[in-house]
PDB file of C-alpha atoms in Angstrom:
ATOM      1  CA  UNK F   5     -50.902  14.736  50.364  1.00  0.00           C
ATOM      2  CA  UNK F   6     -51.401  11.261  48.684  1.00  0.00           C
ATOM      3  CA  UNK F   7     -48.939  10.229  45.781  1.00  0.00           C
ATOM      4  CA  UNK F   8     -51.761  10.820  43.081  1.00  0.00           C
ATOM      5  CA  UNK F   9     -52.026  14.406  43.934  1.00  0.00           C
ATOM      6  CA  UNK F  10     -48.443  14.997  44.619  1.00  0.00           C
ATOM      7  CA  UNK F  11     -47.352  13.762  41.159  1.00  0.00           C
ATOM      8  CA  UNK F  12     -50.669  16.408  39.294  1.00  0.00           C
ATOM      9  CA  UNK F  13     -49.077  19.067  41.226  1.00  0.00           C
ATOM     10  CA  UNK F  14     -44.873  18.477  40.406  1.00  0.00           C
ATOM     11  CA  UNK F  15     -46.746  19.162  37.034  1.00  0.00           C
ATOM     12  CA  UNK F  16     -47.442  22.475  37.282  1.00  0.00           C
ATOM     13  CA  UNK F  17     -44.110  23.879  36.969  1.00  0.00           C
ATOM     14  CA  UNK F  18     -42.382  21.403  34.412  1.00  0.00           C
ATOM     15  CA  UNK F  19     -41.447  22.876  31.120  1.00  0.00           C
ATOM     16  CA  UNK F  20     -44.246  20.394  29.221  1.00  0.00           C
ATOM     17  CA  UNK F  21     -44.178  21.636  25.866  1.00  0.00           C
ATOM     18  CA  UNK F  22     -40.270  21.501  25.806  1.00  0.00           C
ATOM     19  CA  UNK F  23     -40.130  17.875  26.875  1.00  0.00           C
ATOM     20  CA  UNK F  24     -42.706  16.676  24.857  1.00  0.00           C
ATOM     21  CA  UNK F  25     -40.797  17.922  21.975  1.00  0.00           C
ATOM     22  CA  UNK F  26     -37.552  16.723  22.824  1.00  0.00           C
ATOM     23  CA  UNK F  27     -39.110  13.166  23.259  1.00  0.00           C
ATOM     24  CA  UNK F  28     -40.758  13.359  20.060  1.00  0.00           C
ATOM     25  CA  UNK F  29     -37.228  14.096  18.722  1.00  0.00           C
ATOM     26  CA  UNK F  30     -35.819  11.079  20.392  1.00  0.00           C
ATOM     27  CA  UNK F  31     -39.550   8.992  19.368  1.00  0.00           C
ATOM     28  CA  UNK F  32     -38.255   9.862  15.152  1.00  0.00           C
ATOM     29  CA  UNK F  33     -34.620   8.845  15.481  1.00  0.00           C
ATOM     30  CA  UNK F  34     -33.889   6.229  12.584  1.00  0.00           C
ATOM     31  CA  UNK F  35     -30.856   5.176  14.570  1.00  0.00           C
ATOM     32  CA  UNK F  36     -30.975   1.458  15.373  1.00  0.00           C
ATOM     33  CA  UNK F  37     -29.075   1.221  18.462  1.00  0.00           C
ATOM     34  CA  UNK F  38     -31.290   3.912  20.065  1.00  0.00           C
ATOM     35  CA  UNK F  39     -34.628   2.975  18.338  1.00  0.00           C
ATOM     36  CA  UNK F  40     -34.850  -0.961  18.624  1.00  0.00           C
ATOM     37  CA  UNK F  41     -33.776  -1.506  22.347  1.00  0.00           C
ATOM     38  CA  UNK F  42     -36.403   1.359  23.249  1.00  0.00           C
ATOM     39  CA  UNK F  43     -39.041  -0.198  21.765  1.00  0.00           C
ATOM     40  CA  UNK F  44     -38.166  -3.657  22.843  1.00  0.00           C
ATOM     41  CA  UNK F  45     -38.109  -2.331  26.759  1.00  0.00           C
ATOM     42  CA  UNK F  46     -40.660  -0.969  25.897  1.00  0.00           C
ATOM     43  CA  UNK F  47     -43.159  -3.651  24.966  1.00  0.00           C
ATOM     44  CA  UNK F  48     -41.664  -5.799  27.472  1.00  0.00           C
ATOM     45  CA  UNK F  49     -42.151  -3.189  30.455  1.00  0.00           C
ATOM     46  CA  UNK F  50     -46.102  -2.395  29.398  1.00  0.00           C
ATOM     47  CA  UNK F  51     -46.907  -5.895  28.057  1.00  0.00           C
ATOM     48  CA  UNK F  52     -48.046  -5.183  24.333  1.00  0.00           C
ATOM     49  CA  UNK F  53     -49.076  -7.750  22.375  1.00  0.00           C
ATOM     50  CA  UNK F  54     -47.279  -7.631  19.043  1.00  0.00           C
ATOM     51  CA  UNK F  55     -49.096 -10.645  17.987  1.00  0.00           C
ATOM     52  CA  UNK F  56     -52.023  -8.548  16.988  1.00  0.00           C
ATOM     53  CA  UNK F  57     -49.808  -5.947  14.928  1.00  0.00           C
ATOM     54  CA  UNK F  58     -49.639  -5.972  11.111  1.00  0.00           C
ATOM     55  CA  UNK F  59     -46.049  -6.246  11.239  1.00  0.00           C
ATOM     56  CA  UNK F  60     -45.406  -8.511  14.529  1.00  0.00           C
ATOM     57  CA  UNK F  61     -41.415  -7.521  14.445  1.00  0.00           C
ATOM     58  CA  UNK F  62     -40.105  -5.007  16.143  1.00  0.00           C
ATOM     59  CA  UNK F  63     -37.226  -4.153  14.466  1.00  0.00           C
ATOM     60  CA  UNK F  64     -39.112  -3.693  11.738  1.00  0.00           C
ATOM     61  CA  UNK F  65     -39.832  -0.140  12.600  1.00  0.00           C
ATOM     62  CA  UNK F  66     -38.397   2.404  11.328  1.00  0.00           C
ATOM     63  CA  UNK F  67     -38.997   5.064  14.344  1.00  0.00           C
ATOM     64  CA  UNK F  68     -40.364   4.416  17.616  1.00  0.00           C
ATOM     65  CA  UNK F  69     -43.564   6.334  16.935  1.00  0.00           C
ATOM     66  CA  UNK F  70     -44.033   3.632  13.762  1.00  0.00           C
ATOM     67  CA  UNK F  71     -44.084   1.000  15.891  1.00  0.00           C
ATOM     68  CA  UNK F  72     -46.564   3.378  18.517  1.00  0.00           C
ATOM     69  CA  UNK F  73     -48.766   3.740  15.686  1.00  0.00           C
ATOM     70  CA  UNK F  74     -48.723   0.541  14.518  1.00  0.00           C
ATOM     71  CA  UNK F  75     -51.386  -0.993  12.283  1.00  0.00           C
ATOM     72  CA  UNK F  76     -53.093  -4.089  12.917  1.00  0.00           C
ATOM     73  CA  UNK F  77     -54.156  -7.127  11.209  1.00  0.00           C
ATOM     74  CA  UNK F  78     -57.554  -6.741   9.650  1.00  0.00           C
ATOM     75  CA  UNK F  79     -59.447  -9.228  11.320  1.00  0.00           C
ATOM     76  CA  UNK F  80     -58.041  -7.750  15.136  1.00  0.00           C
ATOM     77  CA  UNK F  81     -60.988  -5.190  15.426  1.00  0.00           C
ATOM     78  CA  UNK F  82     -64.090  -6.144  14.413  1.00  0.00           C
ATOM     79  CA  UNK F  83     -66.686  -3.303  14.269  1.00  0.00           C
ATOM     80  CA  UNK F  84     -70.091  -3.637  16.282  1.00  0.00           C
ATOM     81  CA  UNK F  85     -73.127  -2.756  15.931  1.00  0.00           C
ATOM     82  CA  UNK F  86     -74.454   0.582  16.695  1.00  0.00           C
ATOM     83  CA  UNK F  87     -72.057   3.708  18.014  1.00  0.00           C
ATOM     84  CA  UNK F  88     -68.749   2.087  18.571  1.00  0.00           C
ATOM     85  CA  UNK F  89     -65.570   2.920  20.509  1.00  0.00           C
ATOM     86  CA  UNK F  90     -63.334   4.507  18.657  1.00  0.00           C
ATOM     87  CA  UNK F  91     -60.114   3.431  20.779  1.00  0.00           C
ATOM     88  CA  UNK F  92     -58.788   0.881  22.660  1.00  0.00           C
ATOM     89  CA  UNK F  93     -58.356   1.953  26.008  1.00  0.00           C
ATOM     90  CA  UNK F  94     -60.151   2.398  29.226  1.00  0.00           C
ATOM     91  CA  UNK F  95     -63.574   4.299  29.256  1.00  0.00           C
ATOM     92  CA  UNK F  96     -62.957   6.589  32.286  1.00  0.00           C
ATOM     93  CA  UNK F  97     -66.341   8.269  32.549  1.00  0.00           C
ATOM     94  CA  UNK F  98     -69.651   8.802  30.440  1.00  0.00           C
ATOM     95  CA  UNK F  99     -72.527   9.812  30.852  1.00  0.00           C
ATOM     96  CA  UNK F 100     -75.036  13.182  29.853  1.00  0.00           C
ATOM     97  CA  UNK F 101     -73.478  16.971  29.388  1.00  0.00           C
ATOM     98  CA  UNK F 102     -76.089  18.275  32.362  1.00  0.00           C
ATOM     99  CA  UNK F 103     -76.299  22.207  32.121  1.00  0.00           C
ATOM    100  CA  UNK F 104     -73.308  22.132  29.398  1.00  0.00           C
ATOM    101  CA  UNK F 105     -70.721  20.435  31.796  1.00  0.00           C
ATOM    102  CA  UNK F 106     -69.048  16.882  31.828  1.00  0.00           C
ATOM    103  CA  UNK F 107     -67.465  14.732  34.458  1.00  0.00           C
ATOM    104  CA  UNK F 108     -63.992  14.616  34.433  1.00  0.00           C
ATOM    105  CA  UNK F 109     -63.523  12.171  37.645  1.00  0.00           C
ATOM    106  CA  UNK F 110     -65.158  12.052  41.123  1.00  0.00           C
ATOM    107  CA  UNK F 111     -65.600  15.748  41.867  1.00  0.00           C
ATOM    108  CA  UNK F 112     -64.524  17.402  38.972  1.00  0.00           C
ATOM    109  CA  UNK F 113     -66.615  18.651  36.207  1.00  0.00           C
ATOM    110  CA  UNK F 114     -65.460  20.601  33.696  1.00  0.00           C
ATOM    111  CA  UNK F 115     -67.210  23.045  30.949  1.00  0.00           C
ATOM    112  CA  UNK F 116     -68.630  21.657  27.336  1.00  0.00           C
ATOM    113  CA  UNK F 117     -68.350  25.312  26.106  1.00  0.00           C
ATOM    114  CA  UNK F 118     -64.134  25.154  26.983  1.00  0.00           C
ATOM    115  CA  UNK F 119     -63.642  21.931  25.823  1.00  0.00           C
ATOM    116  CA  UNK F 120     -65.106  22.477  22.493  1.00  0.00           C
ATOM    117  CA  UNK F 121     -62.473  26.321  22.257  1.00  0.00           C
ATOM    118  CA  UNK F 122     -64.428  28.209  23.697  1.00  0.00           C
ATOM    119  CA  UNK F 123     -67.325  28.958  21.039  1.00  0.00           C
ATOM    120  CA  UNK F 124     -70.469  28.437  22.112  1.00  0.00           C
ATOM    121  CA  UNK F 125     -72.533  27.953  18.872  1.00  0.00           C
ATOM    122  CA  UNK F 126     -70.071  25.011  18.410  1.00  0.00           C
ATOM    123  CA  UNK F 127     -71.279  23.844  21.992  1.00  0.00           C
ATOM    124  CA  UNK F 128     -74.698  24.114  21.732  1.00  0.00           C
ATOM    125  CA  UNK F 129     -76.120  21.259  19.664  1.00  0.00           C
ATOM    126  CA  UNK F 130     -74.179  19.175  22.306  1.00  0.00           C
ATOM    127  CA  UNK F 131     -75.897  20.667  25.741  1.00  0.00           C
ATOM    128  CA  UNK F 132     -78.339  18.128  26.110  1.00  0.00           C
ATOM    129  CA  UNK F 133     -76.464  15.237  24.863  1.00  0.00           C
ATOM    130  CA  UNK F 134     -74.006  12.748  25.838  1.00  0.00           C
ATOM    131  CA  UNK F 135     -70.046  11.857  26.190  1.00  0.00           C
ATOM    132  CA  UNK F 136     -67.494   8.989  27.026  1.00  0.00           C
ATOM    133  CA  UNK F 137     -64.053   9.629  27.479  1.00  0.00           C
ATOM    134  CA  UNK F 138     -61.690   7.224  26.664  1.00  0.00           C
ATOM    135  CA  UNK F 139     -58.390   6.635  27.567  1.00  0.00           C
ATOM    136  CA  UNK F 140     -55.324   5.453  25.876  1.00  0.00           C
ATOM    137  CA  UNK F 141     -52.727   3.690  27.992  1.00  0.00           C
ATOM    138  CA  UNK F 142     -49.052   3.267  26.859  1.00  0.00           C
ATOM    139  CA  UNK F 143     -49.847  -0.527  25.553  1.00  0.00           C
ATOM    140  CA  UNK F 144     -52.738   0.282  23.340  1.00  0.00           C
ATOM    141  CA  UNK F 145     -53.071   0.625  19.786  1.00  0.00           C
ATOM    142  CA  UNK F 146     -53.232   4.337  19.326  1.00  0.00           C
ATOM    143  CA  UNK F 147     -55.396   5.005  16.220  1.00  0.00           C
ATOM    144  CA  UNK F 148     -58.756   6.958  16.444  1.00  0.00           C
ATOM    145  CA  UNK F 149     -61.621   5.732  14.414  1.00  0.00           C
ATOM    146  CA  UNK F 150     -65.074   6.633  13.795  1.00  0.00           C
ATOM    147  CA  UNK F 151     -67.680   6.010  16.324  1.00  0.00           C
ATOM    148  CA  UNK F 152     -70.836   6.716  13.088  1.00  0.00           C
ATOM    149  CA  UNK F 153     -69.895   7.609   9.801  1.00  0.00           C
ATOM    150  CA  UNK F 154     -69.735  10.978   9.424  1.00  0.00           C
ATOM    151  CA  UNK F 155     -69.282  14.169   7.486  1.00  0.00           C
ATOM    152  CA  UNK F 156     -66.098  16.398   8.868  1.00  0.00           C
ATOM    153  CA  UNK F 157     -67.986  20.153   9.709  1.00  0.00           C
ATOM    154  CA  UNK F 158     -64.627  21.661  11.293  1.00  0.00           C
ATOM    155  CA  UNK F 159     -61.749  21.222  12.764  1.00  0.00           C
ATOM    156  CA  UNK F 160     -60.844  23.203  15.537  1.00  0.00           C
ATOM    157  CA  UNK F 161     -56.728  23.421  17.053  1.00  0.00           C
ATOM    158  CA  UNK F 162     -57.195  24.613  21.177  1.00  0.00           C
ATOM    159  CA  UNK F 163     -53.695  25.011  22.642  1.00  0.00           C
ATOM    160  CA  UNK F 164     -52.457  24.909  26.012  1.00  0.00           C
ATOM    161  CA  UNK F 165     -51.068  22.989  28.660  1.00  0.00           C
ATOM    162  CA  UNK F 166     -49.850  19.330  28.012  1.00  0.00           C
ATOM    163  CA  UNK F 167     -50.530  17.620  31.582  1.00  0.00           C
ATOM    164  CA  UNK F 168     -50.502  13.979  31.695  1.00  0.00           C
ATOM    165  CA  UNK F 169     -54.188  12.456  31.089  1.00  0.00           C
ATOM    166  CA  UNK F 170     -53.670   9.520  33.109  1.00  0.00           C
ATOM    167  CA  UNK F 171     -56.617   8.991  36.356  1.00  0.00           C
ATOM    168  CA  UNK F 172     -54.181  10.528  39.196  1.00  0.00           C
ATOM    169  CA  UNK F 173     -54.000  13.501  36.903  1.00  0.00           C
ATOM    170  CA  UNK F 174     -57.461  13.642  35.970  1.00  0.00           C
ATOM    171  CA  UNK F 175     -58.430  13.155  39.603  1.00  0.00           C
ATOM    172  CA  UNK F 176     -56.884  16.096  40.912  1.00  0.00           C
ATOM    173  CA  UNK F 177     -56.148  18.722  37.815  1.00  0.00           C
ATOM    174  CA  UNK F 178     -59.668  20.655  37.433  1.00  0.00           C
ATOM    175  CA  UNK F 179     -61.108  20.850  34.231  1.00  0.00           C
ATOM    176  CA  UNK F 180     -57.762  18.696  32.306  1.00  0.00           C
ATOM    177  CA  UNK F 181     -59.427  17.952  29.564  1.00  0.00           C
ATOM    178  CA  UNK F 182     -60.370  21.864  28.979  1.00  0.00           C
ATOM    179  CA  UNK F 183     -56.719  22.906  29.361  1.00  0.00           C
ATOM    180  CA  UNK F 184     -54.531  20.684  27.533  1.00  0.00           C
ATOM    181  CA  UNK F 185     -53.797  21.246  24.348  1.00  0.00           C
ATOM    182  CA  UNK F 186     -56.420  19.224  21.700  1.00  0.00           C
ATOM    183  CA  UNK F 187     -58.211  19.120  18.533  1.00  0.00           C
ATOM    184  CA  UNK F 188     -61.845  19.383  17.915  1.00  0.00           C
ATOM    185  CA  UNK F 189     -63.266  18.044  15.170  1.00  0.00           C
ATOM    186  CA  UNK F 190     -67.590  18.381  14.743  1.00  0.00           C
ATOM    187  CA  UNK F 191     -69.142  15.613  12.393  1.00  0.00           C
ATOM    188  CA  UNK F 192     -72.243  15.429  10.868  1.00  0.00           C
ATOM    189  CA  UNK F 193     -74.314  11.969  10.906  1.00  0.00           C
ATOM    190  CA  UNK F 194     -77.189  10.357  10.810  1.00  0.00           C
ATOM    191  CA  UNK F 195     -77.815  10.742  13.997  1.00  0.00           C
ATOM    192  CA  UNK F 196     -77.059  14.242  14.944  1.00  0.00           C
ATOM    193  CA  UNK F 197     -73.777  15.785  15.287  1.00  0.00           C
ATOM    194  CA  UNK F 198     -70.605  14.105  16.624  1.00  0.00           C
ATOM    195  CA  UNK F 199     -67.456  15.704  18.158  1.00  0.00           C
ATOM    196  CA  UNK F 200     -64.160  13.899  18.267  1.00  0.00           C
ATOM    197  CA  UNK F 201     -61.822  15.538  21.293  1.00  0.00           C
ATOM    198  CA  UNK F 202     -58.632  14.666  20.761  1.00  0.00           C
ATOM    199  CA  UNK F 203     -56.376  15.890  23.683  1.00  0.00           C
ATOM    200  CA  UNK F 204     -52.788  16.201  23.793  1.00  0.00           C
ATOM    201  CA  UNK F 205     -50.339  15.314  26.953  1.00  0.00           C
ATOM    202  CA  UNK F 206     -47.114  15.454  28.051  1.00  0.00           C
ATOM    203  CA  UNK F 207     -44.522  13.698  25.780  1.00  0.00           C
ATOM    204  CA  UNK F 208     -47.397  13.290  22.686  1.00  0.00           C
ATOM    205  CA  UNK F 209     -45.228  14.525  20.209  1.00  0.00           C
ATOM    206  CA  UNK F 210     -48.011  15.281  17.823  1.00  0.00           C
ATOM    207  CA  UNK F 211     -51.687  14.701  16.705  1.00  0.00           C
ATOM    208  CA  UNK F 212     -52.348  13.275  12.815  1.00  0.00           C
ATOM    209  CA  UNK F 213     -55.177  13.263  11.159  1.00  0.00           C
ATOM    210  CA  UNK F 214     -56.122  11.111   7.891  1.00  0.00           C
ATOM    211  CA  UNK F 215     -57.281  14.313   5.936  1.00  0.00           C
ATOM    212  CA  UNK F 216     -55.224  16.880   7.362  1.00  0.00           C
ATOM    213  CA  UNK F 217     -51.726  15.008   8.616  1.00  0.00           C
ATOM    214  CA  UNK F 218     -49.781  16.134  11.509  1.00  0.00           C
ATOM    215  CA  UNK F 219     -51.831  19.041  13.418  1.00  0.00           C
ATOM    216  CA  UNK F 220     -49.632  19.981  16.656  1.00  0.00           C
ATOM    217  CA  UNK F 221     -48.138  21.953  17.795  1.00  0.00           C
ATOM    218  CA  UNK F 222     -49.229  25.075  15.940  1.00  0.00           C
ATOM    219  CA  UNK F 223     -49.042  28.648  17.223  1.00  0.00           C
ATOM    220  CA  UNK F 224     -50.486  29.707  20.340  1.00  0.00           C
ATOM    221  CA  UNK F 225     -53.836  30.602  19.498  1.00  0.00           C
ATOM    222  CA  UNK F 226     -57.054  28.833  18.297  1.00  0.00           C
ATOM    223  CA  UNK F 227     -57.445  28.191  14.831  1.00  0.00           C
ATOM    224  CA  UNK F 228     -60.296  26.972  13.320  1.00  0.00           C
ATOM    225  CA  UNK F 229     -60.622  25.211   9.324  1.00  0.00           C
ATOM    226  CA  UNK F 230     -63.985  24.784   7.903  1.00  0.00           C
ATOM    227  CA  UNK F 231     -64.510  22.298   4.711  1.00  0.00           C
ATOM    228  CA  UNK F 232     -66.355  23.030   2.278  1.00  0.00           C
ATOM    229  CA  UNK F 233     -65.710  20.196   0.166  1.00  0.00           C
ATOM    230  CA  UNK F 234     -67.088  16.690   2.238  1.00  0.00           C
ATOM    231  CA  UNK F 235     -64.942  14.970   4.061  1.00  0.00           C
ATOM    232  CA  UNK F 236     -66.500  11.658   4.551  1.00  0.00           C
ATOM    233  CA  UNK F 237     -65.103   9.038   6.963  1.00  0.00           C
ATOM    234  CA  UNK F 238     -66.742   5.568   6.929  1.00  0.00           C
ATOM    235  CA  UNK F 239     -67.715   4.324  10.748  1.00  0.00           C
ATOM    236  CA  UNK F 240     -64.956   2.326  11.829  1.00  0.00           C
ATOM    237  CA  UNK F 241     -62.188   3.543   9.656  1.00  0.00           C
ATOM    238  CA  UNK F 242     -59.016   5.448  10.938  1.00  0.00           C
ATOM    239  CA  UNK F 243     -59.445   9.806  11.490  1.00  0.00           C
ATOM    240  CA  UNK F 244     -56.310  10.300  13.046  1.00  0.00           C
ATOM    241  CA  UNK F 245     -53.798   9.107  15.765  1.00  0.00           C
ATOM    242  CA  UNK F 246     -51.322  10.127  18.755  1.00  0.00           C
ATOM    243  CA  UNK F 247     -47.691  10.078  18.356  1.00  0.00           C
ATOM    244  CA  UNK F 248     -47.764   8.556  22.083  1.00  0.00           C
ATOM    245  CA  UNK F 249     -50.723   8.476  24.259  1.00  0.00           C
ATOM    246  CA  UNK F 250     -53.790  10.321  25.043  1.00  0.00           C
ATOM    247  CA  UNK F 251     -57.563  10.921  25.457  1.00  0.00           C
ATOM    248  CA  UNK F 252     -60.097  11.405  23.001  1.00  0.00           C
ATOM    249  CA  UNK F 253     -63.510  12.599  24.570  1.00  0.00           C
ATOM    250  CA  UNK F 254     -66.305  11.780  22.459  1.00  0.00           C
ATOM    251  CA  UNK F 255     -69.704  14.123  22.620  1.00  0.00           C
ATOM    252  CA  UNK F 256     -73.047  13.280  20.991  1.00  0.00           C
ATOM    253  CA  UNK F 257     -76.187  15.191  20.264  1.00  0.00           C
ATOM    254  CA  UNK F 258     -79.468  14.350  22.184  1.00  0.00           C
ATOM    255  CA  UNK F 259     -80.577  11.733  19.200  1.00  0.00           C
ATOM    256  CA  UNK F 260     -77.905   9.338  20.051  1.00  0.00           C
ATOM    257  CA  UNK F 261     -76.408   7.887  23.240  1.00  0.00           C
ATOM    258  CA  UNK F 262     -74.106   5.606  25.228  1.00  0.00           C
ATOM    259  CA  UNK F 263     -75.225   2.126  26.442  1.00  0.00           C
ATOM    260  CA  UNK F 264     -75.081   2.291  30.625  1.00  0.00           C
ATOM    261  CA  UNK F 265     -71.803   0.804  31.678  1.00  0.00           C
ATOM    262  CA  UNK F 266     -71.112  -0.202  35.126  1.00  0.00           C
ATOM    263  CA  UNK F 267     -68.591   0.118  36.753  1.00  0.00           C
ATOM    264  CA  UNK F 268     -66.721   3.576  34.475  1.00  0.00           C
ATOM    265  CA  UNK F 269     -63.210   1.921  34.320  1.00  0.00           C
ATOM    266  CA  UNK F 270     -64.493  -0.360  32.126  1.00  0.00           C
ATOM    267  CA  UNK F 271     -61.744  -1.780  29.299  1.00  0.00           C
ATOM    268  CA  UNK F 272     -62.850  -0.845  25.786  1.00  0.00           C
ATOM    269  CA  UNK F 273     -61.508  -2.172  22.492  1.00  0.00           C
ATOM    270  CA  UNK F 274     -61.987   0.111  18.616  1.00  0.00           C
ATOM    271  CA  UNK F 275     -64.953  -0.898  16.982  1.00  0.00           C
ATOM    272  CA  UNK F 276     -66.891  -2.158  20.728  1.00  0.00           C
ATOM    273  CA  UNK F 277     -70.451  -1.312  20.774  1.00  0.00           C
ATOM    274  CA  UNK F 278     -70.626   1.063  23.210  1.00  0.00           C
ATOM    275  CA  UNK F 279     -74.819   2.792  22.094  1.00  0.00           C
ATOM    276  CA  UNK F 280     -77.768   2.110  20.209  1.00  0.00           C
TER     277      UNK F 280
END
């Protein structure tokens, strides 16, 4: 047993939800002497660059998670042409949803239909489509944007497990991205429907959205909220954020698509072009 698969399976039996919230506890604290040298170790230890933030100084923050979900200056992201990425992080895999299933990592697929919570009239405009998976390291900025403009359909809350996301996990956890906990949310666009997969992990304290505000953790069953009144988000503009890192899995209708990218692995900033 390599070191990748030994650290997915000490996993299993760890009390996730429980540490992710006392983290997030810790991750609010106003208190100085416990806030500011955390989140100085911690941009020295992953190498952030605060020189791209809004507000460059650390102590500045008021919590830890302010200074995770930083803003940045307006001229750090520009927006693309085309579908763009709506994260900086690493694109991990894309490709086409083939007989309603996605790759996860090198021999592991996992089911559209479970992603999405399990309905499959949700699923089914995205069968023949398309998806990228992007994910967020500890140094990235961690706010989600719009890939297309889009109208929000529904928003769907799928709990369950909070495994990390990170590649040893996803090489050797089936179907991760079906079992953590997430939220779905379907937009409609010019060019066919969009879902935004935003999946929890151990120690995210919480999921935020711009319409909605914090999401998770709710109870322990699926809960869907339908709007009837239109929630429009521009392309490029924030829909929500983690309260310390993540995924978000992107799926697309047959009418749009992802450029080809070779190798997957491939560093991605918000507002890259990533499809026509």
């Amino acid at each position: 047993m390599d070191r990748q698969e030994l650290f997915a399976k000490i996993q299993y039996p760890l009390p996730q939800h429980a540490i992710s919230r006392l983290i997030g506890k810790l991750a609010e604290s106003r208190v100085g002497w416990i806030k500011d040298p955390f989140i100085r170790h911690f941009i020295k230890h992953y190498g952030v660059d605060m020189s791209q933030a809004r507000e460059p100084d650390p102590g500045a923050y008021a919590c830890f998670n302010d200074f995770f979900t930083r803003a940045l200056k307006p001229d750090a992201r520009p927006i693309g042409e085309g579908l763009i990425s709506p994260a900086d992080g690493t694109l991990s895999r894309f490709g086409r949803i083939n007989h309603g299933t996605l790759i996860q990592a090198k021999g592991q697929a996992y089911s559209l239909n479970a992603l999405l919570g399990g309905d499959s009239a949700r699923a089914a405009p995205f069968r023949q489509g398309s998806f990228a998976t992007v994910y967020l390291s500890p140094k990235d900025y961690h706010r989600v944007h719009m890939p297309l403009t889009g109208t929000l359909r529904e928003m769907t809350y799928v709990p369950g497990r909070l495994f990390s996301v990170n590649q040893a996990t996803a090489n050797h956890v089936p179907g991760l991205f079906a079992r953590n906990e997430r939220l779905v949310c379907v937009f409609d666009t010019e060019r066919g429907p969009l879902a935004m997969v935003l999946v929890g992990a151990m120690i995210v304290a919480a999921i935020e959205t711009v319409w909605a505000g914090q999401i998770t953790p709710l109870s322990g069953r699926v809960q869907t909220t339908c709007f009837d009144t239109p929630v429009v988000i521009e392309k490029g503009a924030e829909m929500g954020r983690f309260k310390l890192g993540s995924t978000v899995v992107v799926c697309l209708g047959r009418e749009a698509q992802f450029h080809d990218f070779d190798p997957t692995g491939t560093p991605v900033s918000m507002g890259q072009s990533l499809g026509a």
